[in-house]
């Protein structure tokens, strides 16, 4: 009889940050357990204590180089709540516009550069070519489109915040500057090309899901709750609104003002990961865990408020919304492109209106409340910033719950399911490992954000026997 | 030191004779992590030393981004300037870059300059000659000041880059 073995995938590639996967096989070489470990720790929540709260939009955006805007906006909203101000309408529109720029660049980056090698080249393609350069070599025009779409999103951010990464824009009470009509027209000039590229991406993902319906149905498919922000009509809202949690059949479990999130959400801790496991209190852990992000937002909301994206959502639901299909993790890629359509439409609506060009962009004041909660939908899912301050406005407590944390249980479920499906009798092949990574990649996790790390690490697959003794190792070098 | 190869490169020198010749110099690093900001520091120094309209285009960024592949393609030559934790003889070095075309470890938080060359090559079937000037840093903690030792090392690299650019101009 063979001994129990553990397989380690470290790090998981084409995600944001560093994590590893450990798979334990039983005596027969079948998967008995799989865990997605987040191996970074950064400690933003702790070292921000004592800082003036108004510094937080600048400090917390440094959590991440991909989604700094999301952290800045959630932070600014938490600071607004401490000030007790309602920010001017122009400031709301400007923040929303920057938020759309962030979604556009982030979703474009994920689809064209992180996910596309799996979708366009195939799970089992030569690992040396199954990467973004390989995609660019085979599909150069598509690669150009992807690059330009991300650039378009980055230029929206830059037009407002002065630079593409870590812009200084959202501040407590509003934003730091307005937008001129001339700059608005410059952004709009790139909209047609961006829409065309989005259409191309939607055609690719629709075609892929239809051609691979069986895999889309089976791959990391599980029942779960879903969560996202909705407006007062029940439509998806990426910047504001109430938080809604629905069950696997999209029946509403609860809808609440996110300022009171602690009444509804708790966090479970496991000793093997720095990433916590948020869950809906009433259903307890682990049954109360939920998914967030593009697919969850589509399921939590009644509809999308822009016409083309709503048309795409309805088409998606008609084809893939059946109970056997809807839990499939690969559908996240499809949902992400529907959201891209929504964000382009939304940015267009904002830029074609008058309110975004106003000059009243900030309310000032002194701290009026001892705490503030800011919640937005980041590209990867719901993002919560919660600050408590003393009478001088110095931070006494900071709590950050990011999308990757909300999806922690989902990623672990996905990894376990794929491992069980593709590893049998202890047979481990590179393509199988990529499928396990691909299951995580569906959720576009950002581990830098979620642990609030450093270093280059090779992909390592380590096998241990039942006694914990090293047996075998495979390694994917960084080059 | 191999920067002399820039002026010896026939492709670049042919283009340098044209009116739209452009050497693109990209300094990258986090200016709030002391010596990690050596790249942007070098760019500032170069801009002051040689001005803005000398056939040289400057870019100062906190990190490389994939869309920058589009900027590389039309350049006649590209020089990347970055900080390094490696201990280097003389404190800095210049190395010729080759396209990196198998980035199995691709991560958007950390892009290598040779990856951008690989992307340019894959998309446009061409990449400009490119070099990486690496300057040794000592302190990567929080702060905006470059350490004196790193400034001294950067000055050596800056001097060589200016000398190389001037020799190109004289040959035009």
XYZ file of C-alpha atoms in Angstrom, chain A residues 11 13-18 62 64-66 109 113-114 128 131-133 136-137 140 143-144 147-148 150-151 154 165 446 448 456 476 478-479, chain B residues 30-33 59 62-71 100-110 112 115 118-119 122-125 142:
70
model
C 3.796 29.758 -6.492
C 1.310 31.672 -11.686
C -0.573 34.351 -13.650
C -2.297 35.692 -10.563
C -1.514 38.883 -8.653
C 0.860 37.979 -5.832
C 2.179 34.773 -4.374
C -0.092 51.444 -1.974
C -1.622 47.275 -4.728
C -0.221 48.437 -8.061
C -3.094 46.956 -10.035
C -5.475 43.026 -18.150
C -2.988 38.863 -20.483
C -3.721 36.448 -17.645
C 6.878 27.491 -22.881
C 1.727 32.706 -21.862
C 0.911 36.222 -22.925
C 3.860 36.420 -25.339
C 0.744 37.835 -28.850
C 2.765 35.769 -31.279
C -0.848 39.861 -32.714
C -2.767 41.437 -28.439
C -2.593 44.999 -29.750
C -2.905 46.446 -24.819
C -4.764 49.454 -26.174
C -5.890 48.533 -20.954
C -4.170 51.751 -21.966
C -5.242 53.726 -17.584
C -0.541 54.009 -11.005
C -4.906 39.702 -5.756
C -0.981 41.542 -2.419
C 10.680 35.641 -6.848
C 8.850 25.513 -13.053
C 10.895 31.787 -13.545
C 13.280 31.957 -16.459
C 9.279 53.439 -6.414
C 10.306 56.958 -5.461
C 8.952 56.444 -1.956
C 11.298 53.535 -1.242
C 9.804 58.187 -19.242
C 6.909 53.504 -10.776
C 6.654 50.148 -12.521
C 6.723 48.809 -16.039
C 3.333 48.074 -17.578
C 2.463 45.748 -20.408
C 1.057 48.528 -22.590
C 4.535 50.085 -22.705
C 5.399 47.467 -25.339
C 3.564 49.776 -27.728
C 5.971 52.613 -26.886
C 12.215 37.255 -23.020
C 9.605 35.166 -24.751
C 8.637 32.427 -22.314
C 7.329 34.233 -19.249
C 5.682 31.309 -17.498
C 5.958 33.376 -14.342
C 4.236 36.440 -15.839
C 2.915 38.678 -13.098
C 1.578 42.129 -13.626
C 3.016 43.486 -10.393
C 6.537 42.902 -11.607
C 10.868 42.672 -16.585
C 9.537 40.863 -21.266
C 9.427 40.014 -26.049
C 5.942 41.493 -26.345
C 5.668 39.063 -30.765
C 3.218 41.786 -31.755
C 5.246 43.863 -34.210
C 7.848 41.297 -35.301
C 10.434 54.126 3.295
